[in-house]
Tab-separated table of C-alpha atoms in Angstrom:
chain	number	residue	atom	x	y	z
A	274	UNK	CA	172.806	13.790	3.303
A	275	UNK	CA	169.589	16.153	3.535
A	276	UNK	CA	167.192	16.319	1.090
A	277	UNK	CA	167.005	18.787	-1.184
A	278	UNK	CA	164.117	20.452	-1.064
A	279	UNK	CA	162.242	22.816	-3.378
A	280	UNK	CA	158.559	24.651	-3.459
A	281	UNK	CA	157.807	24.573	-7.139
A	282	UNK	CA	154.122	26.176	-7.035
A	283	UNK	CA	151.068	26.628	-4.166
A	284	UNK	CA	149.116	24.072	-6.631
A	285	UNK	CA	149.569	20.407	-7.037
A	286	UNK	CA	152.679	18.466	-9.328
A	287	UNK	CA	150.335	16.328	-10.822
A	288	UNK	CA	153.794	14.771	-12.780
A	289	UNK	CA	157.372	15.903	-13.194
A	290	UNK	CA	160.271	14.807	-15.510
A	291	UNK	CA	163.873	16.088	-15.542
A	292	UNK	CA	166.044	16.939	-18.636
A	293	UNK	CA	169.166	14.434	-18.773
A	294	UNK	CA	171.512	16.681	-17.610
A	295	UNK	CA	169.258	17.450	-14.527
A	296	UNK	CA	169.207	21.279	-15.306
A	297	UNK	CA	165.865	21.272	-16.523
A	298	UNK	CA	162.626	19.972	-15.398
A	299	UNK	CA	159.450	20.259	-16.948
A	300	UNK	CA	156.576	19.581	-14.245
A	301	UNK	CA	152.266	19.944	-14.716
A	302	UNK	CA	151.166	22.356	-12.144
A	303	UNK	CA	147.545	21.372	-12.039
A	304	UNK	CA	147.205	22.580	-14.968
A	305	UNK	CA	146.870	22.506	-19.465
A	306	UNK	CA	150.335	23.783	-19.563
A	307	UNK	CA	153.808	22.422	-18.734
A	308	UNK	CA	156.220	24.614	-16.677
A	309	UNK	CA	159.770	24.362	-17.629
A	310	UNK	CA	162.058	25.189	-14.686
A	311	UNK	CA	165.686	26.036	-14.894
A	312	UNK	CA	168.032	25.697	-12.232
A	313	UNK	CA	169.496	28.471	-11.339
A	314	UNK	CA	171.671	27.378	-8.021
A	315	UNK	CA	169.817	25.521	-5.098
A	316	UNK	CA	166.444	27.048	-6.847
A	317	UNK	CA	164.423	26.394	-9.631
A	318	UNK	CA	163.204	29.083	-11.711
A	319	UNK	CA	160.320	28.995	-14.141
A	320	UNK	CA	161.336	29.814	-17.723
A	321	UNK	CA	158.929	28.578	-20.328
A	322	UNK	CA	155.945	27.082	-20.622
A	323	UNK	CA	154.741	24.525	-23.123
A	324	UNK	CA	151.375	25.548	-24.137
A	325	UNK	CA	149.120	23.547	-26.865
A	326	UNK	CA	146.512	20.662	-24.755
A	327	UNK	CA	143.237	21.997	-23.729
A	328	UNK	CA	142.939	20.394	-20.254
A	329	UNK	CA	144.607	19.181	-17.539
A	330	UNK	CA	148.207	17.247	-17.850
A	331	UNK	CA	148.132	14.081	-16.279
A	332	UNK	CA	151.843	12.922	-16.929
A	333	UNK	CA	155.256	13.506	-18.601
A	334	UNK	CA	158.106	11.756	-19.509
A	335	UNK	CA	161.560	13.390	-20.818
A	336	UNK	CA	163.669	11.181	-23.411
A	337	UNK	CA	167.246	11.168	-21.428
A	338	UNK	CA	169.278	10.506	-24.992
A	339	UNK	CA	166.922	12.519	-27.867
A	340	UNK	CA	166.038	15.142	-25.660
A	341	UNK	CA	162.445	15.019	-26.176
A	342	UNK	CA	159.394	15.615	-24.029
A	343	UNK	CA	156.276	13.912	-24.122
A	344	UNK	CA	153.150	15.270	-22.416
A	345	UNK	CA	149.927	13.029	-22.164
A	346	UNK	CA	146.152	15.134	-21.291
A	347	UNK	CA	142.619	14.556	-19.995
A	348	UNK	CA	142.152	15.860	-23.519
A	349	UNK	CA	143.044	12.539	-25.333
A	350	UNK	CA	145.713	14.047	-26.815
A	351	UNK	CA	149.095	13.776	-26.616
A	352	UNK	CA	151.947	16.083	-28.146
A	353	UNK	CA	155.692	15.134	-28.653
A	354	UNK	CA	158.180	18.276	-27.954
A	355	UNK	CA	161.297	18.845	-29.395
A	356	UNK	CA	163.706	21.613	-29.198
A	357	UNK	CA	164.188	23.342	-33.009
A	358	UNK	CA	165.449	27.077	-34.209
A	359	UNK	CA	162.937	29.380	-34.617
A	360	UNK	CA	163.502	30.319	-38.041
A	361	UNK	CA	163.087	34.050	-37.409
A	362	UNK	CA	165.166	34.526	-34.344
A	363	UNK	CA	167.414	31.627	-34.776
A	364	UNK	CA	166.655	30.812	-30.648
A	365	UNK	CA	165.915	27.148	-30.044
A	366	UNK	CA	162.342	26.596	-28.886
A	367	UNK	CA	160.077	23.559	-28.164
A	368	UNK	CA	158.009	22.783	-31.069
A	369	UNK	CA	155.020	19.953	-30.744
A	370	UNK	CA	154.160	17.455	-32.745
A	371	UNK	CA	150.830	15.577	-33.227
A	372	UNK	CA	150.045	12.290	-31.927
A	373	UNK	CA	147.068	10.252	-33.569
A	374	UNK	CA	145.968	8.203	-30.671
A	375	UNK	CA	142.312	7.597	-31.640
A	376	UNK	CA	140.747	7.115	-28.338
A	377	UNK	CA	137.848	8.570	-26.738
A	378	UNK	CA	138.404	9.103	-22.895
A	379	UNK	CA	141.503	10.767	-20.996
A	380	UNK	CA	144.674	9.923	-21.695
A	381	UNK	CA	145.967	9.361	-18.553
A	382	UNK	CA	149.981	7.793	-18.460
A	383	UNK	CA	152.631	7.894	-20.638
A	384	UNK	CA	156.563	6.863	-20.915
A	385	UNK	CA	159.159	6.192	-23.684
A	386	UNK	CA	160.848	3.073	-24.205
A	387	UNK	CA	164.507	2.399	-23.733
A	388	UNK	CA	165.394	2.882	-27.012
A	389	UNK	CA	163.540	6.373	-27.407
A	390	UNK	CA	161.578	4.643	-30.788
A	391	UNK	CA	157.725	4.309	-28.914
A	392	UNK	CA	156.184	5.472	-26.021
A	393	UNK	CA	153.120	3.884	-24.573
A	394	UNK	CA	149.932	6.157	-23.672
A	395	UNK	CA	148.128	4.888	-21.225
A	396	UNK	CA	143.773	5.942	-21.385
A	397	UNK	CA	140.784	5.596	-19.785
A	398	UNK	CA	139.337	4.133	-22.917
A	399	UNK	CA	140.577	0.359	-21.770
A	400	UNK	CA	143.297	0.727	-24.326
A	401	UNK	CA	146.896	1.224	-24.405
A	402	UNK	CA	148.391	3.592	-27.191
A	403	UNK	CA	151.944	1.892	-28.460
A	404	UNK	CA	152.878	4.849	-30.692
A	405	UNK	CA	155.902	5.056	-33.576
A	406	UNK	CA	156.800	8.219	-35.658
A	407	UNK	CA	155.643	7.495	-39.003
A	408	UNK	CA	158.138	10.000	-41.323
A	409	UNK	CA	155.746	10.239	-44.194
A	410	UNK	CA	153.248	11.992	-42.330
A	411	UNK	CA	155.418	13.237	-39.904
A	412	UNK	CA	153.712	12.229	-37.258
A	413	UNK	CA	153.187	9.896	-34.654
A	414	UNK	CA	150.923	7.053	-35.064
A	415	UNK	CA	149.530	4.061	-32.767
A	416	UNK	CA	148.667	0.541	-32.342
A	417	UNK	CA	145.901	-0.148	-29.521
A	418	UNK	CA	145.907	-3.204	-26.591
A	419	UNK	CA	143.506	-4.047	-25.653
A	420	UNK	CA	142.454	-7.423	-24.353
A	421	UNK	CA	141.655	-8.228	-21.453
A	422	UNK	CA	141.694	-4.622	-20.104
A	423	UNK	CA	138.340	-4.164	-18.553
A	424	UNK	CA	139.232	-0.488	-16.955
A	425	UNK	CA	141.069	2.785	-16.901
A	426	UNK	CA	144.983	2.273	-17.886
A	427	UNK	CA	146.547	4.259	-14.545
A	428	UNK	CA	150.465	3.298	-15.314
A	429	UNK	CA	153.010	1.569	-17.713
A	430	UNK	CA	156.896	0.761	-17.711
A	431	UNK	CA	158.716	-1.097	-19.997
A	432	UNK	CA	160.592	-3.742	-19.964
A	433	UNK	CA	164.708	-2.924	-20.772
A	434	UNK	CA	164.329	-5.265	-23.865
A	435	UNK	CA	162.180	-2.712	-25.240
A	436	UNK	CA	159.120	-4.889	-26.205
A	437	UNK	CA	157.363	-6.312	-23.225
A	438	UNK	CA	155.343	-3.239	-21.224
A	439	UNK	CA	153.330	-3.757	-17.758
A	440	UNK	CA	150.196	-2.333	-17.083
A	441	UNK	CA	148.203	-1.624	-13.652
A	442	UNK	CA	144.118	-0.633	-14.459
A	443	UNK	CA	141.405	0.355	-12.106
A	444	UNK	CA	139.958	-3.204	-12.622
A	445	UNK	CA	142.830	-4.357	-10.082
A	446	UNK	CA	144.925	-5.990	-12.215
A	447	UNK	CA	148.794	-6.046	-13.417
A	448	UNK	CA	149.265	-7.162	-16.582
A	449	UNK	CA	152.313	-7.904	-18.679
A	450	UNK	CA	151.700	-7.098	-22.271
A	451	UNK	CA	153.784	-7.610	-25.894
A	452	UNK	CA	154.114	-4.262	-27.572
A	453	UNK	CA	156.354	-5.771	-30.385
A	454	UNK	CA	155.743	-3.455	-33.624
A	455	UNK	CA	157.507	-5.381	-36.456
A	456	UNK	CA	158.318	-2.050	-38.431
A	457	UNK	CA	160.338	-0.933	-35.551
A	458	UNK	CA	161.657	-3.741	-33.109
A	459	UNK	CA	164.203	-6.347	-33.499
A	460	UNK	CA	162.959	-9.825	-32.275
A	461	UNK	CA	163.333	-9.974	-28.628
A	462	UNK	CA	165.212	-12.573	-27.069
A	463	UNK	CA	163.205	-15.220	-24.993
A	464	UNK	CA	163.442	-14.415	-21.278
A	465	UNK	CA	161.327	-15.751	-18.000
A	466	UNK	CA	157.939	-13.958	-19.702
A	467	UNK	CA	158.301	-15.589	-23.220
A	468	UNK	CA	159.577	-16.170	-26.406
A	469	UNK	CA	157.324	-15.858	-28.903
A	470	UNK	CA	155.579	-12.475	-27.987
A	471	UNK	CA	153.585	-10.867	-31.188
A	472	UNK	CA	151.612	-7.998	-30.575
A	473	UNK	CA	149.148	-7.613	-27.928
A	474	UNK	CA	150.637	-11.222	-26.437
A	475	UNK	CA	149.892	-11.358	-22.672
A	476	UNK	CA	152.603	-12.633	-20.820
A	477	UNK	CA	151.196	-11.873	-17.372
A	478	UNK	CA	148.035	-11.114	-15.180
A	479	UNK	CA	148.082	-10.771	-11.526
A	480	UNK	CA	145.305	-9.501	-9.365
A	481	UNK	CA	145.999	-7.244	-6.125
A	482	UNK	CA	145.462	-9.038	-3.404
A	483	UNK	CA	141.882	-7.422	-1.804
A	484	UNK	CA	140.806	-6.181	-4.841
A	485	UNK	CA	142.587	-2.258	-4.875
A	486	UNK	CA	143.271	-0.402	-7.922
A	487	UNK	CA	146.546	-0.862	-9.422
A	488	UNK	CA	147.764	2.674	-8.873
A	489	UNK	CA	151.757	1.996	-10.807
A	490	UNK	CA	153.261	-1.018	-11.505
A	491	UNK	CA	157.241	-1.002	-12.508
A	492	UNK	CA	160.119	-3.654	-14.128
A	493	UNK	CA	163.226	-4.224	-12.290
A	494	UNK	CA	166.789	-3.501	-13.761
A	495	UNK	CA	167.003	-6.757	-14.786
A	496	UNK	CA	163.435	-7.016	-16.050
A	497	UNK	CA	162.685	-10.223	-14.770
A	498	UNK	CA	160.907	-9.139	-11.276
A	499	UNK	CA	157.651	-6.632	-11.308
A	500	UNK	CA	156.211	-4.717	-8.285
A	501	UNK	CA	152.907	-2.777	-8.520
A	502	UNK	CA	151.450	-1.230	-5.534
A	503	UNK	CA	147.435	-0.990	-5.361
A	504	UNK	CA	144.789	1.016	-3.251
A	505	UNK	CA	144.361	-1.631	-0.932
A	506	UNK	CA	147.432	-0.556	0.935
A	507	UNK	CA	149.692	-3.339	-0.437
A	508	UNK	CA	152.773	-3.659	-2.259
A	509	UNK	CA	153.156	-6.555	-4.773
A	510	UNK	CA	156.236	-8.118	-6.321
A	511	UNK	CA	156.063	-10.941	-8.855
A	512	UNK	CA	158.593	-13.557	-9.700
A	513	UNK	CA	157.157	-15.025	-12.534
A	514	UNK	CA	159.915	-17.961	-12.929
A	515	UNK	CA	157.949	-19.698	-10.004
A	516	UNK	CA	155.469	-18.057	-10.309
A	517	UNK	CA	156.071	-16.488	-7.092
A	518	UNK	CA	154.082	-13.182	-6.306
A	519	UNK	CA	155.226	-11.682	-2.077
A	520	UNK	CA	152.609	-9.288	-0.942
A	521	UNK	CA	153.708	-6.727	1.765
A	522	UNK	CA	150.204	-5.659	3.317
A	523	UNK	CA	150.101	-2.616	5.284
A	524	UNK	CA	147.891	-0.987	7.523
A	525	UNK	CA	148.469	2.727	6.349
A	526	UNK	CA	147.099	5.082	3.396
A	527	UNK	CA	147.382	3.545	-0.320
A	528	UNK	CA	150.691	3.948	-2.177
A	529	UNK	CA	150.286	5.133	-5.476
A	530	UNK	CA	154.068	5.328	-6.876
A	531	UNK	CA	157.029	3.567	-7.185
A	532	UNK	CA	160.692	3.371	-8.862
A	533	UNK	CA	162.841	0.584	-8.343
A	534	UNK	CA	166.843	1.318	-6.717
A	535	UNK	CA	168.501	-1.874	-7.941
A	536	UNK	CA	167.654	-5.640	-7.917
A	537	UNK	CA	166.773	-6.120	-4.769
A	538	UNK	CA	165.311	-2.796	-3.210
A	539	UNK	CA	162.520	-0.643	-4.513
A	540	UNK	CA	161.009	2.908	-3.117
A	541	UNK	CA	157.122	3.631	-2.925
A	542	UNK	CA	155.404	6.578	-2.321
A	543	UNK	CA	151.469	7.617	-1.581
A	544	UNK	CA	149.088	8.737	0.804
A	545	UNK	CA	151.034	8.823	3.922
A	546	UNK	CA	153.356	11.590	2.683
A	547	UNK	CA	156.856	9.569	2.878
A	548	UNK	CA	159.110	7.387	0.338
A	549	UNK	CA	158.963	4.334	1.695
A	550	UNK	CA	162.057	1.918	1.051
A	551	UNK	CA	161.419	-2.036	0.438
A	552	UNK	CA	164.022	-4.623	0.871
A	553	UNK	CA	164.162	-7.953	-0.434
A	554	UNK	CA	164.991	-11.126	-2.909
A	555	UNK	CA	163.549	-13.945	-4.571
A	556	UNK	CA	163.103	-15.397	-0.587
A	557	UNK	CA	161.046	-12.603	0.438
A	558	UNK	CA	160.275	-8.985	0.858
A	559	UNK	CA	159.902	-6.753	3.945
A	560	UNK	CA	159.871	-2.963	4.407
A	561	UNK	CA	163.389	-1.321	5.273
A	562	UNK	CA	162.661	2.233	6.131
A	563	UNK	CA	161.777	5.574	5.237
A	564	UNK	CA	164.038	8.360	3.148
A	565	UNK	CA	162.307	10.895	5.479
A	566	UNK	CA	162.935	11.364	9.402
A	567	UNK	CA	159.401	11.727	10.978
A	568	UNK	CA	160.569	11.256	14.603
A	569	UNK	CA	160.200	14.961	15.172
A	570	UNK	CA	158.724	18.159	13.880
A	571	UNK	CA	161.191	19.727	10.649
A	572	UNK	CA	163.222	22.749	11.493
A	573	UNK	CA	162.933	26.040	9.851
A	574	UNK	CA	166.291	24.675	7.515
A	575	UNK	CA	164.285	22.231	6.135
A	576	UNK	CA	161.052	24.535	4.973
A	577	UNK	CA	161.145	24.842	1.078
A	578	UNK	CA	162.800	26.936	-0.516
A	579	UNK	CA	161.123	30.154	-1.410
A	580	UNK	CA	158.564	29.327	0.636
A	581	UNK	CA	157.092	31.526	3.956
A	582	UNK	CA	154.293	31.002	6.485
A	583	UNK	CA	151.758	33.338	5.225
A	584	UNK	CA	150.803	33.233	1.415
A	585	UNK	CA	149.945	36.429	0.097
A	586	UNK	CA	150.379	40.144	1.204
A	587	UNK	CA	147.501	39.855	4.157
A	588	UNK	CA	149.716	38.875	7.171
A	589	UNK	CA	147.261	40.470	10.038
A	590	UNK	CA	146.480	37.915	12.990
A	591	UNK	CA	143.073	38.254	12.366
A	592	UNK	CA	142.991	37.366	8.813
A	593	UNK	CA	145.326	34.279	9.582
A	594	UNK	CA	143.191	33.230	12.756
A	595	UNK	CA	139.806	33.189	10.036
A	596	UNK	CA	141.978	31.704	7.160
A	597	UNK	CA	143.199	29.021	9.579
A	598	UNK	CA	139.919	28.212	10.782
A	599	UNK	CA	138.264	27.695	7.099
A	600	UNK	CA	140.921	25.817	5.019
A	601	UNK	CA	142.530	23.489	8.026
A	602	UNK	CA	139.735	23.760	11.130
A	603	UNK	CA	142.431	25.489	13.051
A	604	UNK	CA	141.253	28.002	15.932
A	605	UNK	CA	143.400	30.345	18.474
A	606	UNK	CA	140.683	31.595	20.036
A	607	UNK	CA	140.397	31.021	24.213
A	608	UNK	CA	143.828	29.215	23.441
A	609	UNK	CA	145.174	32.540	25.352
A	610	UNK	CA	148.094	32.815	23.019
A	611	UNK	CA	148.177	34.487	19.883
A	612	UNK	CA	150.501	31.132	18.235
A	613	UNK	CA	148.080	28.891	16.504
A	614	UNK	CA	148.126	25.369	16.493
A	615	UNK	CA	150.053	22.700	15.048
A	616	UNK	CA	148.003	19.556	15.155
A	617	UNK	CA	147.993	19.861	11.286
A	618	UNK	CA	151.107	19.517	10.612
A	619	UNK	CA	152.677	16.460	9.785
A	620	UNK	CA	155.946	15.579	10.735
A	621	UNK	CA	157.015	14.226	6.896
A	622	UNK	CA	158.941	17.177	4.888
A	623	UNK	CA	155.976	16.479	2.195
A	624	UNK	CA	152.484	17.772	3.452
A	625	UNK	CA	150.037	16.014	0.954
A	626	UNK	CA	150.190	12.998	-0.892
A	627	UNK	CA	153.215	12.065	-3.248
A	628	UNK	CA	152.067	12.241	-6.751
A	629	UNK	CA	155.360	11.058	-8.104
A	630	UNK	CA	158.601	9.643	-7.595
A	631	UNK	CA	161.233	8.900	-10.074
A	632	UNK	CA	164.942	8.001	-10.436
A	633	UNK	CA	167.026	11.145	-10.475
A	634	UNK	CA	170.761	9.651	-9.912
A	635	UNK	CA	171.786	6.529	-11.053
A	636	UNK	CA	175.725	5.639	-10.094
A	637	UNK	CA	176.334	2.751	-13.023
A	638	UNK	CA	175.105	-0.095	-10.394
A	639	UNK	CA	172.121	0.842	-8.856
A	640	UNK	CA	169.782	4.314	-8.589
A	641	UNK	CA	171.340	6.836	-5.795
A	642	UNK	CA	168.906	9.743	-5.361
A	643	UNK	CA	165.356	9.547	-6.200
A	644	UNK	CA	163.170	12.984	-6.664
A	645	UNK	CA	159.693	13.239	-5.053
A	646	UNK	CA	156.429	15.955	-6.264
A	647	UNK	CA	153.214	16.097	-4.305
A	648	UNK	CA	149.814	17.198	-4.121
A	649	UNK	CA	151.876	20.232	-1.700
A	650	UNK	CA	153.712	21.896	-4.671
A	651	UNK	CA	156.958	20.771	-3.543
A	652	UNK	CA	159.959	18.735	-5.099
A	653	UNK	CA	162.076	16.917	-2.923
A	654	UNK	CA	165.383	14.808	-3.954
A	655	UNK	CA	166.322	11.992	-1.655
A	656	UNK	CA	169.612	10.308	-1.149
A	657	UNK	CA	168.509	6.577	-1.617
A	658	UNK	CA	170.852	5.162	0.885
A	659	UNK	CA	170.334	7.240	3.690
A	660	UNK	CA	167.303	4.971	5.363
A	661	UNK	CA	165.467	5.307	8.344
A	662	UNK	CA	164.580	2.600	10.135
A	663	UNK	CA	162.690	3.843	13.491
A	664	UNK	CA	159.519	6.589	13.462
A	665	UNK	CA	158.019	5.291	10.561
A	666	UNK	CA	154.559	7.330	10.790
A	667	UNK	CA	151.461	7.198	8.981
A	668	UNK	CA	149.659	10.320	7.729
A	669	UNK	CA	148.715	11.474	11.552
A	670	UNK	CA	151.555	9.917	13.130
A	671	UNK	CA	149.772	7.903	15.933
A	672	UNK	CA	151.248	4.314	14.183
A	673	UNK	CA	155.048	3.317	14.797
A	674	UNK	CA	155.407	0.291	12.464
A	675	UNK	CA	154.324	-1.442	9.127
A	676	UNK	CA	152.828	-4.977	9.580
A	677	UNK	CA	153.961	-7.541	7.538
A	678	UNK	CA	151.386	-10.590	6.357
């Protein structure tokens, strides 16, 4: 099956979330606002936008069962939304609601728990934000970890029990954390991390292997494996039973994103432009393949959607020949035709780095599409089982395999 493949913006996705019923999807287009699309067909067409943080949005997550949005800023804020009637026109709109994080650098991460009762925030103040909805106030409120963080927070996930949460910081660590709040959690059940987890417990550290940030770290279905991939170009998964940590080293661009498909296969995402697919048990872990076909340039059926060559209304060869030549170091001129180059262009469907990738269809066993945004502007779903094996590229294309150490 082909991707699907959609130009959302001529800006960056810094992050991207879809509403449960996959209609919707609320994305941060560089910018202190967050762009709700509808679908509308095979396209996606902008219809509201959630205005109330003061700088840039640096992630979102969508609540698949309360239908809630929450947005996390370089502002240190972050804002709950939830769909209410406007009391004058009766028309359901998203309405925010404060969150008192009490922290004093970006907040740069954020996700809901399984059961939809917390989120974690994480910052750039070496804390993580575990936050609850206090009904008094009406608001929501937070606990702080802390120790032994000695960096910026970049990613979370929890743990399906709905109290443990992983971490990955910029001082190249992973960490496994209790977030148990005893106002709002049941006590967990002991499992290969723990039993007796209060808050701020740590039931994990592991360091990336040559010392890389720890760009996004991520539980298994089960909850008993993690993976976190780091800017040394390496993917990590850790079997803490043994302990037992495999390290897939690779001699390409940093990953910076992953979602796990089921027990035993995971996809990652980064620099080189291309979900990459990794295979593997408690015996060991290889790469399988990539979701995209780099083994020759992409037809004209695969260019976005809405998208054209030329950007703007000045199409004359002379403006594109000067254009070319400033923003990619492109030049026609002596070639003796009047096509320019293509040594820019990459042979992945994505042109920049994946920002994001996240599960999009899940078939009751294990996760069957998976939906892609990049530093390009574009959104691409994936079918998860269609994997190629041969033309795996790097960002220029001159490698044809993945080293395994």
């Amino acid at each position: 099956m082909a991707p699907e493949v959609s130009s959302l913006a001529q800006t960056p996705v810094t992050a991207h979330a879809f509403s449960p019923d996959r209609t919707q999807l609320a994305a941060s287009l560089n910018s202190n606002g967050v762009q709700i699309f509808s679908r509308s067909g095979a396209d996606w067409i902008p219809s509201e936008t959630l205005s109330e943080h003061d700088k840039l949005i640096t992630s979102i997550d969508w609540a698949p069962n309360t239908n809630r949005i929450v947005t996390a800023s370089q502002d240190r804020n972050a804002y709950v939304w939830q769909e209410t009637p406007d009391l004058e026109t009766g028309k359901l709109i998203w309405k925010p609601t404060l969150v008192v994080l009490r922290i004093n650098r970006a907040a740069t991460y954020v996700r809901w728990s399984p059961k939809e009762d917390k989120f974690a925030v994480a910052s750039g103040a070496r804390a993580i934000c575990i936050c609850s909805f206090d009904s008094e106030n009406n608001w929501w409120v937070s606990k702080q970890l802390k120790k032994p963080i000695r960096s910026t927070v970049l990613s979370v996930d929890w743990h399906p029990n709905n109290v443990l949460l992983a971490a990955g910081s910029a001082d190249m660590k992973a960490r496994v954390f209790s977030a148990y709040i005893k106002e709002v959690d049941e006590r967990p059940a002991p499992s290969v991390w723990g039993s007796k987890l209060p808050f701020n417990t740590l039931c994990g550290e592991y360091s990336s292997p040559s010392g890389g940030w720890v760009h996004s770290v991520g539980f298994s279905p089960s909850g008993d494996v993690l993976a976190f991939v780091s800017h040394d170009s390496s993917i990590n998964v850790v079997y803490p039973g043994g302990p037992t940590v495999y390290s897939v080293r690779m001699p390409t661009l940093p990953l910076v994103t992953l979602a796990w498909l089921s027990e035993n296969s995971l996809v990652a995402a980064g620099h080189d432009c291309q979900p990459l697919v990794f295979l593997g048990s408690e015996g060991g872990w290889q790469l399988g393949g990539s979701l995209d076909d780099t083994s020759g340039p992409k037809t004209e059926a695969a260019r976005p959607m809405g998208s054209s060559p030329v950007v703007g209304r000045l199409k004359a060869g002379a403006f594109a020949t000067f254009r070319d030549a400033d923003s990619r170091g492109q030049s026609t001129l002596g070639s003796g035709s009047g096509s320019s180059t293509t040594d820019t262009k990459l042979l992945t469907l994505h042109q920049n780095t994946i920002t994001s990738v996240r599960p999009y269809e899940h078939d009751g066993v294990q996760v069957t599409k998976v939906s892609t945004t990049g530093v390009d502007g574009m959104l691409v779903v994936w079918d998860a089982n269609d994997v190629t094996t041969g033309g795996i590229n790097t960002l220029t294309g001159k490698v044809g395999g993945m080293q395994l150490r």
